PDB file of C-alpha atoms in Angstrom:
ATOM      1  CA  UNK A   6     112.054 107.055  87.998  1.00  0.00           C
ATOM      2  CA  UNK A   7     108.809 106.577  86.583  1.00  0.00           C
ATOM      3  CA  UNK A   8     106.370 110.162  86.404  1.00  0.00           C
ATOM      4  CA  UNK A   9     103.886 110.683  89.674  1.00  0.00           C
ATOM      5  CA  UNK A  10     100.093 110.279  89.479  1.00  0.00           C
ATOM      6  CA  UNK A  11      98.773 113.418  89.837  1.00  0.00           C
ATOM      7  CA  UNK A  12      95.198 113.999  91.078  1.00  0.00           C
ATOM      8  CA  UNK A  13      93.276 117.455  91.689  1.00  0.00           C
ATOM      9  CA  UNK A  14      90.597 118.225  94.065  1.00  0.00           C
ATOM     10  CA  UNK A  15      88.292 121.338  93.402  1.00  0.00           C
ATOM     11  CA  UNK A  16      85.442 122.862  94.443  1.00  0.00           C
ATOM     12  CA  UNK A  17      84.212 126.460  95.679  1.00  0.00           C
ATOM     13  CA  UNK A  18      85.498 128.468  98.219  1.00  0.00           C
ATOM     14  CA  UNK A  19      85.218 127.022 102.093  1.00  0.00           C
ATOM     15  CA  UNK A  20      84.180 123.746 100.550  1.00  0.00           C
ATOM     16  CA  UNK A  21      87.146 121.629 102.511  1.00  0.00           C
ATOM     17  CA  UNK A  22      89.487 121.030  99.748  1.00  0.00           C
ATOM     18  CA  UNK A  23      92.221 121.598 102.046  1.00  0.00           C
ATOM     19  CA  UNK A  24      91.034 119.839 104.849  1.00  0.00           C
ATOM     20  CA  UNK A  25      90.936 116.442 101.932  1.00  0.00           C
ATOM     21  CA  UNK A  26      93.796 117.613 100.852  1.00  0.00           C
ATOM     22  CA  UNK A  27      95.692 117.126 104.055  1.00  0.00           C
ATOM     23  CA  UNK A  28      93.483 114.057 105.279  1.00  0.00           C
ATOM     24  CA  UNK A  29      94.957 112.189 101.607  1.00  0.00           C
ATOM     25  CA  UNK A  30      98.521 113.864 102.087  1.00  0.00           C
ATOM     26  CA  UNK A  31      98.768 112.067 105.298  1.00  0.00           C
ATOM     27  CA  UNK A  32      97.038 108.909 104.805  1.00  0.00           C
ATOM     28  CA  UNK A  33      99.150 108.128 101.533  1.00  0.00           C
ATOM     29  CA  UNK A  34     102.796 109.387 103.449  1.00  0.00           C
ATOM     30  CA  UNK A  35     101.541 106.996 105.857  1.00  0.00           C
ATOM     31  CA  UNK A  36     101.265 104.366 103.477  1.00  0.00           C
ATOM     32  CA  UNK A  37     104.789 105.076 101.914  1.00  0.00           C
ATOM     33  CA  UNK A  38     103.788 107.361  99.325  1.00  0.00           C
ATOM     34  CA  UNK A  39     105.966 110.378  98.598  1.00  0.00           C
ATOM     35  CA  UNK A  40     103.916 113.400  97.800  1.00  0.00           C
ATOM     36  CA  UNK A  41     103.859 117.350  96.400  1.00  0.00           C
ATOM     37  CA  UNK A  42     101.311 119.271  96.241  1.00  0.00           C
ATOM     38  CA  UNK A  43     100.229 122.396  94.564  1.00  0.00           C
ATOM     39  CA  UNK A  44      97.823 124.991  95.357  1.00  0.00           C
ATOM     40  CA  UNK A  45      96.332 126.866  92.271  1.00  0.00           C
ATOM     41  CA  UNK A  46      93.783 129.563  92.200  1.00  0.00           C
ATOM     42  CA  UNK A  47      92.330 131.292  89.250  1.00  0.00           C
ATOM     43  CA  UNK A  48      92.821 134.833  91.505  1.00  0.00           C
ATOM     44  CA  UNK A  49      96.166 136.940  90.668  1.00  0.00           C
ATOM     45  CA  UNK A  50      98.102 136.622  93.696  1.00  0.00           C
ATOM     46  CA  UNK A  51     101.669 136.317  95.167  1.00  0.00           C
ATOM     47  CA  UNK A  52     102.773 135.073  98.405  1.00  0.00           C
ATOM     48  CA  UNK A  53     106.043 137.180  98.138  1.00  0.00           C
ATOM     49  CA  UNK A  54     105.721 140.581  99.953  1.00  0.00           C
ATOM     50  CA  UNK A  55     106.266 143.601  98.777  1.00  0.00           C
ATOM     51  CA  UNK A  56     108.880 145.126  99.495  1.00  0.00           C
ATOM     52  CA  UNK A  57     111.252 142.223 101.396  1.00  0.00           C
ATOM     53  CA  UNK A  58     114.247 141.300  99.815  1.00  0.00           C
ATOM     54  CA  UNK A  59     112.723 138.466  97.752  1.00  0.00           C
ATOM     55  CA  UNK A  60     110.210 140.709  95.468  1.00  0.00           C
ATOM     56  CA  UNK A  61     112.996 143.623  94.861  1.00  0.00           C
ATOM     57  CA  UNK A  62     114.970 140.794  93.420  1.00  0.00           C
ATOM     58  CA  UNK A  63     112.483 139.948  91.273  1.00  0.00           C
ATOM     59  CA  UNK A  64     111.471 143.863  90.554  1.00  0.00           C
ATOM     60  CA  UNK A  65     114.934 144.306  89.963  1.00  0.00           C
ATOM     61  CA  UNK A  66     115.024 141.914  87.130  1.00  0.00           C
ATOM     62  CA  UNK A  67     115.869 138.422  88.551  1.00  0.00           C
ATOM     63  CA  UNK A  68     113.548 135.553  86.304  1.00  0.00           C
ATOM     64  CA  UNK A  69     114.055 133.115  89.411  1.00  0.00           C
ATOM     65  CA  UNK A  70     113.810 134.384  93.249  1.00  0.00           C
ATOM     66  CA  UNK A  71     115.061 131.016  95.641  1.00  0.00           C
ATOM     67  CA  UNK A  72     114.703 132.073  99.584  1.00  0.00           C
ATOM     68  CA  UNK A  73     116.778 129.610 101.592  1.00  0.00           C
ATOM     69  CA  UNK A  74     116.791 129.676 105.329  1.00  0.00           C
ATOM     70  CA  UNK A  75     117.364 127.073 107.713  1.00  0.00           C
ATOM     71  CA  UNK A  76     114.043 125.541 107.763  1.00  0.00           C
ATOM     72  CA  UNK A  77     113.054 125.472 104.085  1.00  0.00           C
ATOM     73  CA  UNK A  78     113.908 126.826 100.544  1.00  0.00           C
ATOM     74  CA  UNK A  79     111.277 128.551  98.397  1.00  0.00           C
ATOM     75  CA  UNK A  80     111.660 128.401  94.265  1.00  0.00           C
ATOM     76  CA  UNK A  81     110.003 132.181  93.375  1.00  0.00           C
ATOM     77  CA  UNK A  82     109.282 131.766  89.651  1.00  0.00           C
ATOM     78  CA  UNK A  83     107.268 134.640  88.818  1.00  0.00           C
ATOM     79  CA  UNK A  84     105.197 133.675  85.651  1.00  0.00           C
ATOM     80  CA  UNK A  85     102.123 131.686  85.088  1.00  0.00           C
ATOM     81  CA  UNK A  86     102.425 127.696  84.304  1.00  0.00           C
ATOM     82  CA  UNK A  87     100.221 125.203  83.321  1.00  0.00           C
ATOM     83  CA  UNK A  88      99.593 121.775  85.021  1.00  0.00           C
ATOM     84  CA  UNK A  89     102.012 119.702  82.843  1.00  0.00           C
ATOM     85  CA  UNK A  90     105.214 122.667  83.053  1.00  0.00           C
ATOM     86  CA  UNK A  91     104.725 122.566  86.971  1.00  0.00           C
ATOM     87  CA  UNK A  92     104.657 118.382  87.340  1.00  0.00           C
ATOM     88  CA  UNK A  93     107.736 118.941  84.991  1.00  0.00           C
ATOM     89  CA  UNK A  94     109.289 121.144  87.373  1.00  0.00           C
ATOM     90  CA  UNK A  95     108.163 119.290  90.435  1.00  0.00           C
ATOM     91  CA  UNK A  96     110.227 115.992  88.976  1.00  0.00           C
ATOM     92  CA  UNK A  97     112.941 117.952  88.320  1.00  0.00           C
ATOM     93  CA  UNK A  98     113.440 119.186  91.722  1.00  0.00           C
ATOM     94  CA  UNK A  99     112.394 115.552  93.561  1.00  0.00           C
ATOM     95  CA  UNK A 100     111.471 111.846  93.107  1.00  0.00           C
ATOM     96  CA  UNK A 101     107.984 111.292  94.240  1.00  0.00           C
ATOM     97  CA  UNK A 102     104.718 108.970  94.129  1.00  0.00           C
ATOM     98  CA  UNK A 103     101.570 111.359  94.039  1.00  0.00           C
ATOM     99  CA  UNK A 104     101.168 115.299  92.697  1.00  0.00           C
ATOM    100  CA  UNK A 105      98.398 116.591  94.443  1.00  0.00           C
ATOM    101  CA  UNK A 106      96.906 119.738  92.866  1.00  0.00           C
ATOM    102  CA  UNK A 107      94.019 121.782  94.876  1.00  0.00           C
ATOM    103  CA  UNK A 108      92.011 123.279  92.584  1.00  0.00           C
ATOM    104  CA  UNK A 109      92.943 121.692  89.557  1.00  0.00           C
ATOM    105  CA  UNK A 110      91.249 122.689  86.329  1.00  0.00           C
ATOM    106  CA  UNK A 111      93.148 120.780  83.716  1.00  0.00           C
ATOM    107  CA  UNK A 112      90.858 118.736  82.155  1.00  0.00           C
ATOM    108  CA  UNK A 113      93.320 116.079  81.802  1.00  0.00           C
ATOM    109  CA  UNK A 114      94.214 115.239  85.263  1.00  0.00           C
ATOM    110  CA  UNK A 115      91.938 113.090  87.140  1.00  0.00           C
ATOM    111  CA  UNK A 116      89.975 115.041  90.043  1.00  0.00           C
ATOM    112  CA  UNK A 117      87.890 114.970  93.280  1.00  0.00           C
ATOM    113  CA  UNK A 118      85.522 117.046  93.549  1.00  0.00           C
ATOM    114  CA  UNK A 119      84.656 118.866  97.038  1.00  0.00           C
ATOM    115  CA  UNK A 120      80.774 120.274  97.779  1.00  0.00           C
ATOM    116  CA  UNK A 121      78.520 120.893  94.969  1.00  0.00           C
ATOM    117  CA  UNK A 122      79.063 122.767  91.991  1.00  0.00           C
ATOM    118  CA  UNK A 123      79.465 121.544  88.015  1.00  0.00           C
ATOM    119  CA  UNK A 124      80.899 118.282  87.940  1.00  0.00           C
ATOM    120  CA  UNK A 125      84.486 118.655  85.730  1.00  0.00           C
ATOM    121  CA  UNK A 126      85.765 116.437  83.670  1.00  0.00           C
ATOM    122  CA  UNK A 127      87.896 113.192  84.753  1.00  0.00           C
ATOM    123  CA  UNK A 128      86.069 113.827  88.035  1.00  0.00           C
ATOM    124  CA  UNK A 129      86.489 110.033  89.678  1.00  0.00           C
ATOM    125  CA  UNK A 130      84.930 110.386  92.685  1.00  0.00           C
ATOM    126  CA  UNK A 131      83.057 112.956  95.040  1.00  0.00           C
ATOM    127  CA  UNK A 132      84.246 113.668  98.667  1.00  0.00           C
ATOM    128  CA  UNK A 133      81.215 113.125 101.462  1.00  0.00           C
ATOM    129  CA  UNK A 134      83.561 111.708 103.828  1.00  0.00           C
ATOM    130  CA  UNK A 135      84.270 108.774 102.459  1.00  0.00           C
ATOM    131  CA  UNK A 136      88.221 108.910 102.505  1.00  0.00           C
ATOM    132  CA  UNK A 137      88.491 104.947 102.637  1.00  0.00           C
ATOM    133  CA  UNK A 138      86.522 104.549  99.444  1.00  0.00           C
ATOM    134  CA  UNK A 139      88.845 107.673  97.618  1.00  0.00           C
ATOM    135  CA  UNK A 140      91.851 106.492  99.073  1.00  0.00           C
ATOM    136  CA  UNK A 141      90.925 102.810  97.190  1.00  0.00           C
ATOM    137  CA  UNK A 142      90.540 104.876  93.864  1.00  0.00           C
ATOM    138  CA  UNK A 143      93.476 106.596  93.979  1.00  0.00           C
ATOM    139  CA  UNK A 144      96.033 103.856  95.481  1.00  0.00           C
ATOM    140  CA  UNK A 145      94.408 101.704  92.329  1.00  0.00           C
ATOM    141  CA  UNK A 146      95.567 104.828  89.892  1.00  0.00           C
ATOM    142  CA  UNK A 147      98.918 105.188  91.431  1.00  0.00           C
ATOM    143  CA  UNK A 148      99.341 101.286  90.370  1.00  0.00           C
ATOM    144  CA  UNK A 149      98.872 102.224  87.151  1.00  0.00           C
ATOM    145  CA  UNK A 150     101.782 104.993  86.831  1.00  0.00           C
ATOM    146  CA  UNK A 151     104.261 103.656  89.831  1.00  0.00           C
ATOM    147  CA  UNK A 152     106.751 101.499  89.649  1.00  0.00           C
ATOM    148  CA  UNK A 153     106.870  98.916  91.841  1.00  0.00           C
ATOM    149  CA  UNK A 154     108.875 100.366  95.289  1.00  0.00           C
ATOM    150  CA  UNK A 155     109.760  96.547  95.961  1.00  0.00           C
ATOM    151  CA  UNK A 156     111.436  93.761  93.591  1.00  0.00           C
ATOM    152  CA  UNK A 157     111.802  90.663  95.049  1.00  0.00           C
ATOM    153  CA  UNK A 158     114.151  87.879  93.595  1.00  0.00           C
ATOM    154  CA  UNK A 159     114.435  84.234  94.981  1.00  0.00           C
ATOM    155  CA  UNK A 160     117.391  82.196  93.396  1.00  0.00           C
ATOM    156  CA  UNK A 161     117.386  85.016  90.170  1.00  0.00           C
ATOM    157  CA  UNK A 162     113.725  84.371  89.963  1.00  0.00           C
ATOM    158  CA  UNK A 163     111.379  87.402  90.341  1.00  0.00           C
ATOM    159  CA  UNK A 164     108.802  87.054  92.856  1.00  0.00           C
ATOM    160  CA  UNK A 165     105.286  89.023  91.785  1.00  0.00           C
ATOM    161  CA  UNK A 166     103.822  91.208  94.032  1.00  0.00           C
ATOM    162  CA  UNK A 167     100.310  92.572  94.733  1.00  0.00           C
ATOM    163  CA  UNK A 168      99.779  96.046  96.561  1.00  0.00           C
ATOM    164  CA  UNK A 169      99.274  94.401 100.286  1.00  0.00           C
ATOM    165  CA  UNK A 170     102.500  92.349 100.745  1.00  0.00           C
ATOM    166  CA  UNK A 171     104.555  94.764  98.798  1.00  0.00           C
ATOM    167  CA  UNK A 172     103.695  97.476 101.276  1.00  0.00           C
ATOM    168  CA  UNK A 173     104.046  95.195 104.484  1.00  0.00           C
ATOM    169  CA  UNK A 174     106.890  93.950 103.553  1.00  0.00           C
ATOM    170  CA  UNK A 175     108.326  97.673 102.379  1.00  0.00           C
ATOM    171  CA  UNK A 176     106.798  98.783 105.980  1.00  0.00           C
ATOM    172  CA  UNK A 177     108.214  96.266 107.634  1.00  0.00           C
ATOM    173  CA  UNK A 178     111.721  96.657 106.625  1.00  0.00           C
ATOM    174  CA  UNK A 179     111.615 100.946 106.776  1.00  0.00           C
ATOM    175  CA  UNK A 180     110.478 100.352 110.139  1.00  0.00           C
ATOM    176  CA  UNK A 181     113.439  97.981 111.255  1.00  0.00           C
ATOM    177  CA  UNK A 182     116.204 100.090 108.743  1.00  0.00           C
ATOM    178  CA  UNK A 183     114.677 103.406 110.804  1.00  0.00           C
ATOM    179  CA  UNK A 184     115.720 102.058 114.152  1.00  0.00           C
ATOM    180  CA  UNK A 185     119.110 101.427 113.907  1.00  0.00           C
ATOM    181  CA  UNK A 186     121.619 103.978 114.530  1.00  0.00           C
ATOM    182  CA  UNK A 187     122.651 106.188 111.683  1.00  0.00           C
ATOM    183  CA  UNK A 188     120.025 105.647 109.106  1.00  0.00           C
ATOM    184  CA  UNK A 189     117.999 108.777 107.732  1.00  0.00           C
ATOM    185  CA  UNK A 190     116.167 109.275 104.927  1.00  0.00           C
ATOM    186  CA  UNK A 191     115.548 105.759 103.230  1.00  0.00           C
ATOM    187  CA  UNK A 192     115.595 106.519 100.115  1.00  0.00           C
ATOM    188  CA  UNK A 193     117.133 103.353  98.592  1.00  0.00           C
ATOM    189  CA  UNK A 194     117.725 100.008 100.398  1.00  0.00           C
ATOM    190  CA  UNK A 195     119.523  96.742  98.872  1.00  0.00           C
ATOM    191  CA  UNK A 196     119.675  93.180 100.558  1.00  0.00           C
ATOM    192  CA  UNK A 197     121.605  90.406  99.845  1.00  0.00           C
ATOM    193  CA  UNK A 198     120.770  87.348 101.547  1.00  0.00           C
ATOM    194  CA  UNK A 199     122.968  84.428 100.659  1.00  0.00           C
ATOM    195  CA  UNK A 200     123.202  80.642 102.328  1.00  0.00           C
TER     196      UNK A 200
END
């Protein structure tokens, strides 16, 4: 498992960095990509309520709250973390592609930035509505930290890949795996074809 790429977008309030955010989430999931995502904000907040069962667990002491319902399971960790502690956490807990972080101030993680404001630094492109052009950037940075998703061998001999046939031929064969009966999830495939 090799570590995500991990981009931030920022900009002030009501500029649409969740409305990129969810334009890249989807274009990239569509593309294969497994993604998280963060939210930060420099404001001192909790989603937890106060008083539900959840935050008098944590009043009463507990250092980590999990909520787990049918639907979903929510990790409460009620202390402050930095960029790098919650990627850590995030591989930890599942293998993906991307880490997208909305308002991202970490100087070391490269960002987009949203609307005007002071440019930050590792700030690799601006967002005007150009999501073809900032999807290009950041597929060409994920190439740099993934792994390939697809190895290829042809009598023991590796076959190289670049970025368009590996993902039509990884599309290709999710799409034909996801219609037969019983398969969920593709995670991992393996193929032997022998003659």
């Amino acid at each position: 498992m090799s570590p995500p790429a991990v981009f931030g977008i920022y900009g002030e309030s009501d500029s649409g960095k969740t409305t990129l955010a969810v334009q890249l989430i989807r274009e990239l999931v569509r593309d294969g990509y497994r993604i998280a995502t963060v939210k930060q904000t420099n404001k001192s907040i909790s989603i937890d309520t106060k008083n539900k069962d959840t935050w008098r667990h944590q009043h009463a002491g507990a250092s980590l709250v999990v909520f787990s319902s049918r639907s979903e399971t929510d990790f409460l960790l009620h202390e402050q973390m930095d960029s790098a502690g919650i990627i850590r956490r995030i591989t930890e807990l599942k293998d993906v592609d991307v880490v997208i972080i909305e308002g991202a101030d970490d100087p070391a993680i490269l960002k987009i930035q949203v609307g005007a404001g002071r440019r930050r630094s590792n700030t690799i492109a601006k967002y005007d509505g150009n999501i073809p052009e900032i999807l290009t950037r950041i597929k060409k940075e994920i190439q740099k930290t993934v792994a390939p998703h697809l190895r290829i061998t042809v009598n023991g001999k590796a076959i190289p890949l670049t970025e368009f046939p590996e993902q039509f031929i990884t599309n290709t064969i999710r799409a034909m795996l996801g219609s037969l009966k019983g398969v969920q999830d593709i995670r991992d495939v393996r193929i032997e074809l022998k003659q």
